[in-house]
GROMACS .gro file of N, CA and C in nm:
model
  519
    1MET      N    1  22.402  41.344  17.954
    1MET     CA    2  22.266  41.377  17.948
    1MET      C    3  22.247  41.522  17.986
    2ASN      N    4  22.203  41.592  17.890
    2ASN     CA    5  22.185  41.733  17.910
    2ASN      C    6  22.048  41.764  17.963
    3SER      N    7  21.950  41.692  17.919
    3SER     CA    8  21.816  41.722  17.969
    3SER      C    9  21.749  41.593  18.013
    4GLU      N   10  21.646  41.616  18.076
    4GLU     CA   11  21.574  41.499  18.127
    4GLU      C   12  21.514  41.419  18.015
    5TRP      N   13  21.483  41.486  17.906
    5TRP     CA   14  21.411  41.418  17.799
    5TRP      C   15  21.503  41.360  17.694
    6GLU      N   16  21.618  41.371  17.709
    6GLU     CA   17  21.710  41.317  17.610
    6GLU      C   18  21.737  41.171  17.640
    7GLU      N   19  21.765  41.099  17.533
    7GLU     CA   20  21.796  40.958  17.549
    7GLU      C   21  21.932  40.944  17.613
    8PRO      N   22  21.938  40.850  17.700
    8PRO     CA   23  22.071  40.830  17.758
    8PRO      C   24  22.163  40.769  17.653
    9ARG      N   25  22.282  40.800  17.664
    9ARG     CA   26  22.380  40.754  17.567
    9ARG      C   27  22.458  40.641  17.631
   10PHE      N   28  22.464  40.530  17.555
   10PHE     CA   29  22.539  40.414  17.603
   10PHE      C   30  22.660  40.397  17.515
   11ASN      N   31  22.758  40.343  17.570
   11ASN     CA   32  22.872  40.309  17.486
   11ASN      C   33  22.838  40.180  17.414
   12PRO      N   34  22.900  40.151  17.307
   12PRO     CA   35  22.865  40.037  17.225
   12PRO      C   36  22.871  39.905  17.301
   13LYS      N   37  22.959  39.887  17.389
   13LYS     CA   38  22.969  39.761  17.464
   13LYS      C   39  22.846  39.745  17.551
   14GLN      N   40  22.805  39.849  17.621
   14GLN     CA   41  22.686  39.843  17.705
   14GLN      C   42  22.563  39.820  17.620
   15LEU      N   43  22.561  39.884  17.504
   15LEU     CA   44  22.448  39.869  17.415
   15LEU      C   45  22.436  39.723  17.368
   16GLU      N   46  22.548  39.663  17.334
   16GLU     CA   47  22.547  39.523  17.291
   16GLU      C   48  22.501  39.432  17.405
   17GLU      N   49  22.547  39.458  17.526
   17GLU     CA   50  22.506  39.378  17.641
   17GLU      C   51  22.355  39.390  17.664
   18CYS      N   52  22.305  39.512  17.654
   18CYS     CA   53  22.161  39.535  17.673
   18CYS      C   54  22.083  39.466  17.563
   19GLN      N   55  22.130  39.479  17.440
   19GLN     CA   56  22.059  39.414  17.330
   19GLN      C   57  22.063  39.262  17.345
   20ALA      N   58  22.172  39.206  17.393
   20ALA     CA   59  22.183  39.061  17.415
   20ALA      C   60  22.084  39.018  17.524
   21LYS      N   61  22.075  39.099  17.631
   21LYS     CA   62  21.982  39.067  17.738
   21LYS      C   63  21.838  39.075  17.688
   22VAL      N   64  21.811  39.179  17.608
   22VAL     CA   65  21.677  39.194  17.553
   22VAL      C   66  21.645  39.075  17.464
   23ALA      N   67  21.738  39.032  17.379
   23ALA     CA   68  21.717  38.917  17.291
   23ALA      C   69  21.696  38.791  17.375
   24LYS      N   70  21.775  38.779  17.481
   24LYS     CA   71  21.762  38.663  17.570
   24LYS      C   72  21.624  38.663  17.634
   25TYR      N   73  21.579  38.778  17.686
   25TYR     CA   74  21.449  38.788  17.750
   25TYR      C   75  21.336  38.765  17.649
   26GLU      N   76  21.353  38.817  17.530
   26GLU     CA   77  21.253  38.795  17.427
   26GLU      C   78  21.243  38.647  17.391
   27ALA      N   79  21.358  38.578  17.382
   27ALA     CA   80  21.360  38.435  17.354
   27ALA      C   81  21.289  38.358  17.467
   28LEU      N   82  21.319  38.395  17.592
   28LEU     CA   83  21.253  38.330  17.707
   28LEU      C   84  21.102  38.353  17.702
   29ILE      N   85  21.066  38.479  17.670
   29ILE     CA   86  20.923  38.512  17.662
   29ILE      C   87  20.858  38.429  17.552
   30GLN      N   88  20.925  38.418  17.437
   30GLN     CA   89  20.869  38.338  17.327
   30GLN      C   90  20.858  38.190  17.366
   31ASN      N   91  20.962  38.139  17.435
   31ASN     CA   92  20.957  37.999  17.483
   31ASN      C   93  20.841  37.980  17.578
   32HIS      N   94  20.823  38.073  17.672
   32HIS     CA   95  20.713  38.064  17.768
   32HIS      C   96  20.580  38.072  17.696
   33GLU      N   97  20.569  38.164  17.600
   33GLU     CA   98  20.446  38.177  17.524
   33GLU      C   99  20.418  38.050  17.443
   34ALA      N  100  20.522  37.994  17.383
   34ALA     CA  101  20.505  37.871  17.305
   34ALA      C  102  20.463  37.757  17.398
   35SER      N  103  20.529  37.746  17.513
   35SER     CA  104  20.495  37.642  17.610
   35SER      C  105  20.352  37.662  17.661
   36PHE      N  106  20.317  37.789  17.691
   36PHE     CA  107  20.183  37.821  17.738
   36PHE      C  108  20.081  37.786  17.631
   37ASN      N  109  20.110  37.825  17.506
   37ASN     CA  110  20.017  37.795  17.396
   37ASN      C  111  20.004  37.644  17.375
   38ALA      N  112  20.117  37.573  17.386
   38ALA     CA  113  20.113  37.426  17.369
   38ALA      C  114  20.028  37.364  17.480
   39ARG      N  115  20.049  37.411  17.603
   39ARG     CA  116  19.968  37.359  17.715
   39ARG      C  117  19.821  37.395  17.697
   40LYS      N  118  19.799  37.517  17.652
   40LYS     CA  119  19.662  37.562  17.631
   40LYS      C  120  19.594  37.476  17.524
   41GLU      N  121  19.667  37.448  17.415
   41GLU     CA  122  19.612  37.364  17.309
   41GLU      C  123  19.588  37.222  17.360
   42ALA      N  124  19.681  37.169  17.439
   42ALA     CA  125  19.666  37.035  17.494
   42ALA      C  126  19.543  37.028  17.585
   43VAL      N  127  19.529  37.131  17.669
   43VAL     CA  128  19.412  37.136  17.758
   43VAL      C  129  19.284  37.146  17.676
   44GLN      N  130  19.287  37.228  17.571
   44GLN     CA  131  19.170  37.240  17.485
   44GLN      C  132  19.139  37.109  17.414
   45ARG      N  133  19.245  37.039  17.366
   45ARG     CA  134  19.224  36.909  17.302
   45ARG      C  135  19.165  36.810  17.403
   46ASP      N  136  19.223  36.810  17.524
   46ASP     CA  137  19.171  36.720  17.629
   46ASP      C  138  19.026  36.754  17.661
   47ALA      N  139  18.997  36.883  17.668
   47ALA     CA  140  18.860  36.926  17.698
   47ALA      C  141  18.766  36.881  17.586
   48GLU      N  142  18.810  36.898  17.461
   48GLU     CA  143  18.729  36.856  17.347
   48GLU      C  144  18.708  36.704  17.348
   49THR      N  145  18.817  36.631  17.375
   49THR     CA  146  18.809  36.485  17.382
   49THR      C  147  18.714  36.444  17.494
   50SER      N  148  18.731  36.507  17.609
   50SER     CA  149  18.645  36.477  17.723
   50SER      C  150  18.500  36.511  17.690
   51LYS      N  151  18.481  36.626  17.622
   51LYS     CA  152  18.347  36.668  17.585
   51LYS      C  153  18.284  36.568  17.487
   52ARG      N  154  18.364  36.521  17.390
   52ARG     CA  155  18.315  36.421  17.295
   52ARG      C  156  18.282  36.290  17.367
   53LYS      N  157  18.371  36.248  17.460
   53LYS     CA  158  18.346  36.125  17.534
   53LYS      C  159  18.218  36.136  17.617
   54ARG      N  160  18.201  36.250  17.683
   54ARG     CA  161  18.078  36.271  17.761
   54ARG      C  162  17.956  36.268  17.671
   55ALA      N  163  17.969  36.335  17.555
   55ALA     CA  164  17.856  36.338  17.461
   55ALA      C  165  17.827  36.196  17.411
   56ASP      N  166  17.933  36.118  17.381
   56ASP     CA  167  17.913  35.979  17.337
   56ASP      C  168  17.849  35.896  17.447
   57ALA      N  169  17.899  35.914  17.569
   57ALA     CA  170  17.844  35.838  17.683
   57ALA      C  171  17.697  35.876  17.704
   58GLN      N  172  17.667  36.006  17.693
   58GLN     CA  173  17.528  36.049  17.709
   58GLN      C  174  17.441  35.993  17.597
   59ARG      N  175  17.495  35.990  17.476
   59ARG     CA  176  17.420  35.935  17.364
   59ARG      C  177  17.392  35.786  17.388
   60VAL      N  178  17.496  35.714  17.431
   60VAL     CA  179  17.478  35.570  17.460
   60VAL      C  180  17.374  35.552  17.571
   61LEU      N  181  17.383  35.635  17.676
   61LEU     CA  182  17.286  35.624  17.785
   61LEU      C  183  17.144  35.656  17.737
   62ARG      N  184  17.131  35.759  17.652
   62ARG     CA  185  16.998  35.792  17.597
   62ARG      C  186  16.944  35.675  17.516
   63GLU      N  187  17.032  35.611  17.436
   63GLU     CA  188  16.989  35.496  17.358
   63GLU      C  189  16.945  35.381  17.449
   64GLU      N  190  17.024  35.355  17.555
   64GLU     CA  191  16.989  35.249  17.650
   64GLU      C  192  16.856  35.281  17.720
   65ILE      N  193  16.838  35.408  17.757
   65ILE     CA  194  16.714  35.449  17.822
   65ILE      C  195  16.597  35.428  17.726
   66ALA      N  196  16.617  35.463  17.600
   66ALA     CA  197  16.511  35.444  17.501
   66ALA      C  198  16.478  35.295  17.486
   67LYS      N  199  16.581  35.210  17.481
   67LYS     CA  200  16.558  35.065  17.472
   67LYS      C  201  16.481  35.014  17.594
   68LEU      N  202  16.524  35.058  17.713
   68LEU     CA  203  16.458  35.014  17.836
   68LEU      C  204  16.314  35.062  17.841
   69GLU      N  205  16.292  35.187  17.799
   69GLU     CA  206  16.154  35.238  17.796
   69GLU      C  207  16.069  35.157  17.700
   70GLN      N  208  16.127  35.117  17.587
   70GLN     CA  209  16.055  35.034  17.491
   70GLN      C  210  16.021  34.898  17.553
   71CYS      N  211  16.119  34.839  17.621
   71CYS     CA  212  16.095  34.710  17.689
   71CYS      C  213  15.984  34.724  17.793
   72ILE      N  214  15.989  34.835  17.867
   72ILE     CA  215  15.887  34.858  17.970
   72ILE      C  216  15.749  34.868  17.904
   73ARG      N  217  15.740  34.943  17.794
   73ARG     CA  218  15.612  34.956  17.724
   73ARG      C  219  15.564  34.818  17.677
   74GLU      N  220  15.655  34.740  17.618
   74GLU     CA  221  15.617  34.607  17.570
   74GLU      C  222  15.568  34.519  17.685
   75HIS      N  223  15.641  34.524  17.798
   75HIS     CA  224  15.601  34.442  17.913
   75HIS      C  225  15.469  34.490  17.971
   76GLN      N  226  15.450  34.621  17.972
   76GLN     CA  227  15.324  34.673  18.023
   76GLN      C  228  15.208  34.630  17.934
   77GLU      N  229  15.235  34.624  17.804
   77GLU     CA  230  15.130  34.576  17.712
   77GLU      C  231  15.100  34.429  17.738
   78LYS      N  232  15.203  34.351  17.771
   78LYS     CA  233  15.186  34.208  17.795
   78LYS      C  234  15.148  34.179  17.940
   79LEU      N  235  15.148  34.280  18.026
   79LEU     CA  236  15.128  34.261  18.169
   79LEU      C  237  14.999  34.185  18.202
   80PRO      N  238  14.884  34.220  18.144
   80PRO     CA  239  14.764  34.142  18.178
   80PRO      C  240  14.779  33.994  18.143
   81GLU      N  241  14.838  33.965  18.026
   81GLU     CA  242  14.860  33.826  17.987
   81GLU      C  243  14.955  33.758  18.085
   82THR      N  244  15.060  33.830  18.122
   82THR     CA  245  15.159  33.775  18.215
   82THR      C  246  15.097  33.751  18.351
   83GLN      N  247  15.016  33.846  18.397
   83GLN     CA  248  14.953  33.828  18.527
   83GLN      C  249  14.858  33.709  18.525
   84GLU      N  250  14.784  33.693  18.415
   84GLU     CA  251  14.693  33.579  18.403
   84GLU      C  252  14.771  33.448  18.403
   85ARG      N  253  14.879  33.445  18.328
   85ARG     CA  254  14.963  33.324  18.321
   85ARG      C  255  15.024  33.295  18.459
   86THR      N  256  15.067  33.399  18.527
   86THR     CA  257  15.124  33.382  18.662
   86THR      C  258  15.019  33.327  18.756
   87ARG      N  259  14.895  33.378  18.748
   87ARG     CA  260  14.787  33.329  18.833
   87ARG      C  261  14.760  33.182  18.803
   88GLN      N  262  14.757  33.144  18.674
   88GLN     CA  263  14.733  33.005  18.635
   88GLN      C  264  14.844  32.915  18.690
   89LEU      N  265  14.966  32.960  18.676
   89LEU     CA  266  15.078  32.879  18.726
   89LEU      C  267  15.073  32.866  18.878
   90ALA      N  268  15.033  32.974  18.946
   90ALA     CA  269  15.021  32.969  19.092
   90ALA      C  270  14.912  32.869  19.131
   91GLU      N  271  14.802  32.866  19.057
   91GLU     CA  272  14.695  32.769  19.085
   91GLU      C  273  14.744  32.626  19.062
   92GLN      N  274  14.822  32.607  18.955
   92GLN     CA  275  14.877  32.473  18.929
   92GLN      C  276  14.971  32.430  19.041
   93VAL      N  277  15.052  32.524  19.087
   93VAL     CA  278  15.145  32.494  19.197
   93VAL      C  279  15.065  32.456  19.322
   94ASP      N  280  14.960  32.534  19.353
   94ASP     CA  281  14.878  32.504  19.470
   94ASP      C  282  14.812  32.366  19.457
   95ALA      N  283  14.761  32.336  19.336
   95ALA     CA  284  14.697  32.206  19.314
   95ALA      C  285  14.799  32.092  19.332
   96SER      N  286  14.918  32.112  19.276
   96SER     CA  287  15.023  32.010  19.290
   96SER      C  288  15.063  31.994  19.435
   97ARG      N  289  15.073  32.105  19.506
   97ARG     CA  290  15.109  32.101  19.648
   97ARG      C  291  15.002  32.024  19.726
   98THR      N  292  14.874  32.050  19.695
   98THR     CA  293  14.764  31.980  19.763
   98THR      C  294  14.770  31.830  19.732
   99GLN      N  295  14.791  31.795  19.605
   99GLN     CA  296  14.802  31.653  19.568
   99GLN      C  297  14.918  31.587  19.642
  100TYR      N  298  15.029  31.658  19.650
  100TYR     CA  299  15.146  31.604  19.719
  100TYR      C  300  15.113  31.576  19.865
  101HIS      N  301  15.049  31.673  19.932
  101HIS     CA  302  15.019  31.656  20.074
  101HIS      C  303  14.916  31.544  20.094
  102GLU      N  304  14.819  31.534  20.001
  102GLU     CA  305  14.721  31.425  20.011
  102GLU      C  306  14.790  31.290  19.991
  103ALA      N  307  14.878  31.282  19.892
  103ALA     CA  308  14.950  31.156  19.868
  103ALA      C  309  15.038  31.121  19.988
  104LEU      N  310  15.101  31.222  20.046
  104LEU     CA  311  15.186  31.200  20.163
  104LEU      C  312  15.101  31.151  20.281
  105ALA      N  313  14.984  31.213  20.301
  105ALA     CA  314  14.895  31.170  20.410
  105ALA      C  315  14.847  31.027  20.385
  106GLN      N  316  14.813  30.996  20.260
  106GLN     CA  317  14.768  30.860  20.226
  106GLN      C  318  14.881  30.759  20.250
  107LYS      N  319  15.002  30.797  20.211
  107LYS     CA  320  15.117  30.708  20.232
  107LYS      C  321  15.138  30.683  20.382
  108LYS      N  322  15.126  30.790  20.462
  108LYS     CA  323  15.141  30.775  20.607
  108LYS      C  324  15.032  30.686  20.663
  109SER      N  325  14.908  30.704  20.612
  109SER     CA  326  14.797  30.621  20.659
  109SER      C  327  14.819  30.475  20.624
  110ILE      N  328  14.863  30.450  20.500
  110ILE     CA  329  14.892  30.312  20.457
  110ILE      C  330  15.003  30.253  20.542
  111GLN      N  331  15.106  30.330  20.567
  111GLN     CA  332  15.217  30.280  20.648
  111GLN      C  333  15.171  30.251  20.791
  112LYS      N  334  15.085  30.340  20.843
  112LYS     CA  335  15.033  30.318  20.978
  112LYS      C  336  14.951  30.190  20.983
  113THR      N  337  14.866  30.169  20.877
  113THR     CA  338  14.785  30.048  20.870
  113THR      C  339  14.876  29.925  20.859
  114ARG      N  340  14.979  29.933  20.775
  114ARG     CA  341  15.073  29.821  20.762
  114ARG      C  342  15.141  29.791  20.895
  115ASP      N  343  15.186  29.897  20.963
  115ASP     CA  344  15.251  29.878  21.092
  115ASP      C  345  15.154  29.813  21.192
  116HIS      N  346  15.028  29.861  21.191
  116HIS     CA  347  14.928  29.804  21.281
  116HIS      C  348  14.903  29.657  21.249
  117LEU      N  349  14.889  29.627  21.117
  117LEU     CA  350  14.866  29.488  21.077
  117LEU      C  351  14.986  29.400  21.111
  118ALA      N  352  15.106  29.452  21.088
  118ALA     CA  353  15.226  29.374  21.121
  118ALA      C  354  15.232  29.347  21.270
  119ALA      N  355  15.199  29.448  21.350
  119ALA     CA  356  15.199  29.428  21.496
  119ALA      C  357  15.091  29.327  21.535
  120SER      N  358  14.973  29.336  21.471
  120SER     CA  359  14.864  29.243  21.501
  120SER      C  360  14.904  29.101  21.463
  121ILE      N  361  14.966  29.086  21.344
  121ILE     CA  362  15.012  28.953  21.300
  121ILE      C  363  15.114  28.897  21.398
  122GLU      N  364  15.208  28.980  21.438
  122GLU     CA  365  15.311  28.935  21.533
  122GLU      C  366  15.247  28.895  21.666
  123ARG      N  367  15.150  28.974  21.711
  123ARG     CA  368  15.081  28.942  21.836
  123ARG      C  369  15.007  28.809  21.823
  124LYS      N  370  14.937  28.791  21.708
  124LYS     CA  371  14.862  28.666  21.687
  124LYS      C  372  14.957  28.547  21.676
  125LYS      N  373  15.073  28.568  21.610
  125LYS     CA  374  15.172  28.460  21.602
  125LYS      C  375  15.219  28.423  21.742
  126ALA      N  376  15.245  28.528  21.821
  126ALA     CA  377  15.293  28.502  21.958
  126ALA      C  378  15.185  28.429  22.038
  127GLU      N  379  15.057  28.473  22.020
  127GLU     CA  380  14.947  28.404  22.091
  127GLU      C  381  14.937  28.259  22.045
  128LYS      N  382  14.947  28.237  21.912
  128LYS     CA  383  14.937  28.101  21.858
  128LYS      C  384  15.052  28.015  21.909
  129GLN      N  385  15.173  28.074  21.908
  129GLN     CA  386  15.287  27.999  21.961
  129GLN      C  387  15.267  27.968  22.109
  130SER      N  388  15.211  28.066  22.180
  130SER     CA  389  15.186  28.044  22.322
  130SER      C  390  15.083  27.933  22.341
  131ARG      N  391  14.974  27.936  22.260
  131ARG     CA  392  14.872  27.830  22.269
  131ARG      C  393  14.931  27.695  22.228
  132THR      N  394  15.014  27.698  22.121
  132THR     CA  395  15.075  27.574  22.075
  132THR      C  396  15.168  27.519  22.183
  133ALA      N  397  15.243  27.607  22.242
  133ALA     CA  398  15.334  27.563  22.349
  133ALA      C  399  15.253  27.511  22.468
  134GLU      N  400  15.142  27.582  22.500
  134GLU     CA  401  15.056  27.538  22.611
  134GLU      C  402  14.993  27.403  22.578
  135ALA      N  403  14.947  27.388  22.450
  135ALA     CA  404  14.889  27.259  22.410
  135ALA      C  405  14.995  27.150  22.415
  136GLY      N  406  15.117  27.184  22.372
  136GLY     CA  407  15.226  27.086  22.378
  136GLY      C  408  15.255  27.046  22.521
  137ARG      N  409  15.256  27.145  22.612
  137ARG     CA  410  15.279  27.113  22.754
  137ARG      C  411  15.163  27.029  22.810
  138HIS      N  412  15.043  27.066  22.769
  138HIS     CA  413  14.925  26.991  22.814
  138HIS      C  414  14.930  26.846  22.761
  139LEU      N  415  14.968  26.831  22.632
  139LEU     CA  416  14.981  26.698  22.574
  139LEU      C  417  15.090  26.619  22.644
  140ASP      N  418  15.204  26.688  22.669
  140ASP     CA  419  15.312  26.620  22.740
  140ASP      C  420  15.268  26.579  22.879
  141ARG      N  421  15.194  26.667  22.946
  141ARG     CA  422  15.144  26.634  23.078
  141ARG      C  423  15.046  26.517  23.071
  142SER      N  424  14.960  26.519  22.968
  142SER     CA  425  14.863  26.410  22.952
  142SER      C  426  14.936  26.279  22.925
  143GLN      N  427  15.036  26.285  22.840
  143GLN     CA  428  15.112  26.163  22.810
  143GLN      C  429  15.185  26.115  22.935
  144LEU      N  430  15.239  26.212  23.007
  144LEU     CA  431  15.309  26.176  23.131
  144LEU      C  432  15.210  26.111  23.230
  145ASP      N  433  15.091  26.173  23.241
  145ASP     CA  434  14.989  26.115  23.329
  145ASP      C  435  14.950  25.974  23.283
  146ALA      N  436  14.932  25.961  23.149
  146ALA     CA  437  14.892  25.830  23.095
  146ALA      C  438  15.003  25.728  23.120
  147THR      N  439  15.128  25.770  23.099
  147THR     CA  440  15.239  25.679  23.123
  147THR      C  441  15.248  25.643  23.270
  148ARG      N  442  15.230  25.744  23.357
  148ARG     CA  443  15.235  25.718  23.500
  148ARG      C  444  15.122  25.622  23.542
  149ASN      N  445  15.001  25.646  23.488
  149ASN     CA  446  14.888  25.558  23.520
  149ASN      C  447  14.914  25.416  23.468
  150ALA      N  448  14.970  25.409  23.347
  150ALA     CA  449  15.000  25.277  23.291
  150ALA      C  450  15.105  25.207  23.376
  151ALA      N  451  15.204  25.287  23.424
  151ALA     CA  452  15.307  25.228  23.508
  151ALA      C  453  15.247  25.179  23.640
  152LYS      N  454  15.154  25.257  23.693
  152LYS     CA  455  15.089  25.216  23.819
  152LYS      C  456  15.010  25.085  23.797
  153LEU      N  457  14.943  25.083  23.683
  153LEU     CA  458  14.863  24.963  23.655
  153LEU      C  459  14.954  24.842  23.634
  154THR      N  460  15.069  24.866  23.567
  154THR     CA  461  15.160  24.757  23.545
  154THR      C  462  15.217  24.710  23.678
  155ILE      N  463  15.249  24.802  23.763
  155ILE     CA  464  15.303  24.767  23.894
  155ILE      C  465  15.197  24.693  23.977
  156SER      N  466  15.078  24.739  23.969
  156SER     CA  467  14.972  24.675  24.047
  156SER      C  468  14.924  24.546  23.980
  157GLY      N  469  14.969  24.518  23.862
  157GLY     CA  470  14.936  24.395  23.795
  157GLY      C  471  14.809  24.405  23.714
  158GLN      N  472  14.754  24.515  23.704
  158GLN     CA  473  14.631  24.528  23.629
  158GLN      C  474  14.656  24.583  23.490
  159GLY      N  475  14.773  24.615  23.452
  159GLY     CA  476  14.795  24.686  23.328
  159GLY      C  477  14.824  24.593  23.217
  160GLY      N  478  14.781  24.532  23.151
  160GLY     CA  479  14.819  24.445  23.041
  160GLY      C  480  14.846  24.524  22.916
  161MET      N  481  14.763  24.507  22.828
  161MET     CA  482  14.777  24.561  22.693
  161MET      C  483  14.765  24.713  22.689
  162ALA      N  484  14.685  24.766  22.773
  162ALA     CA  485  14.664  24.912  22.770
  162ALA      C  486  14.792  24.984  22.803
  163ALA      N  487  14.869  24.933  22.894
  163ALA     CA  488  14.992  24.999  22.933
  163ALA      C  489  15.091  24.996  22.818
  164HIS      N  490  15.098  24.883  22.748
  164HIS     CA  491  15.193  24.873  22.638
  164HIS      C  492  15.152  24.962  22.522
  165SER      N  493  15.022  24.972  22.493
  165SER     CA  494  14.980  25.054  22.378
  165SER      C  495  15.003  25.201  22.407
  166THR      N  496  14.983  25.245  22.531
  166THR     CA  497  15.004  25.384  22.566
  166THR      C  498  15.150  25.420  22.557
  167SER      N  499  15.236  25.333  22.608
  167SER     CA  500  15.377  25.365  22.606
  167SER      C  501  15.432  25.360  22.464
  168SER      N  502  15.382  25.271  22.380
  168SER     CA  503  15.430  25.269  22.243
  168SER      C  504  15.375  25.389  22.168
  169TRP      N  505  15.252  25.431  22.202
  169TRP     CA  506  15.199  25.553  22.140
  169TRP      C  507  15.286  25.673  22.179
  170HIS      N  508  15.332  25.675  22.303
  170HIS     CA  509  15.417  25.781  22.351
  170HIS      C  510  15.552  25.781  22.277
  171ILE      N  511  15.602  25.664  22.246
  171ILE     CA  512  15.730  25.654  22.176
  171ILE      C  513  15.713  25.705  22.033
  172LEU      N  514  15.599  25.676  21.971
  172LEU     CA  515  15.576  25.722  21.835
  172LEU      C  516  15.563  25.871  21.827
  173MET      N  517  15.516  25.930  21.928
  173MET     CA  518  15.497  26.074  21.928
  173MET      C  519  15.632  26.138  21.946
   0.00000   0.00000   0.00000
């Protein structure tokens, strides 16, 4: 090298090595650029796909919103009719509830009356049985007294026919 501005001179072997390195570096750069471009395209495709999916989802949501708004408008138009029908049904429910409670109260009253009558009948049966038993004891006592009197009369010699008729009446009973 004679001057600063002159090209350096390489021997052919060094030149070949440098050219091989340059070719190698250029190939690596091209591979990196191709890989970068492929990744860039993939990212762009994904972004486009994602953008389309978002747009489709937004379109579907807008359609659903439109349908719901239409339903709301229809219901709002029918709202007075619906409110009137709801009021009528509420009145029917209240009337049915009142009838049910009245029927239940009547059933309880009837059952209470039945229970009272059954208790009264049982009490009267018990009283009748008590009177019947008392009358039976009284009759037995009377028969016993009559038999005793007849026996006294028979023992005293005054009892003839009356004593026999009383005792036979007692046997028949």
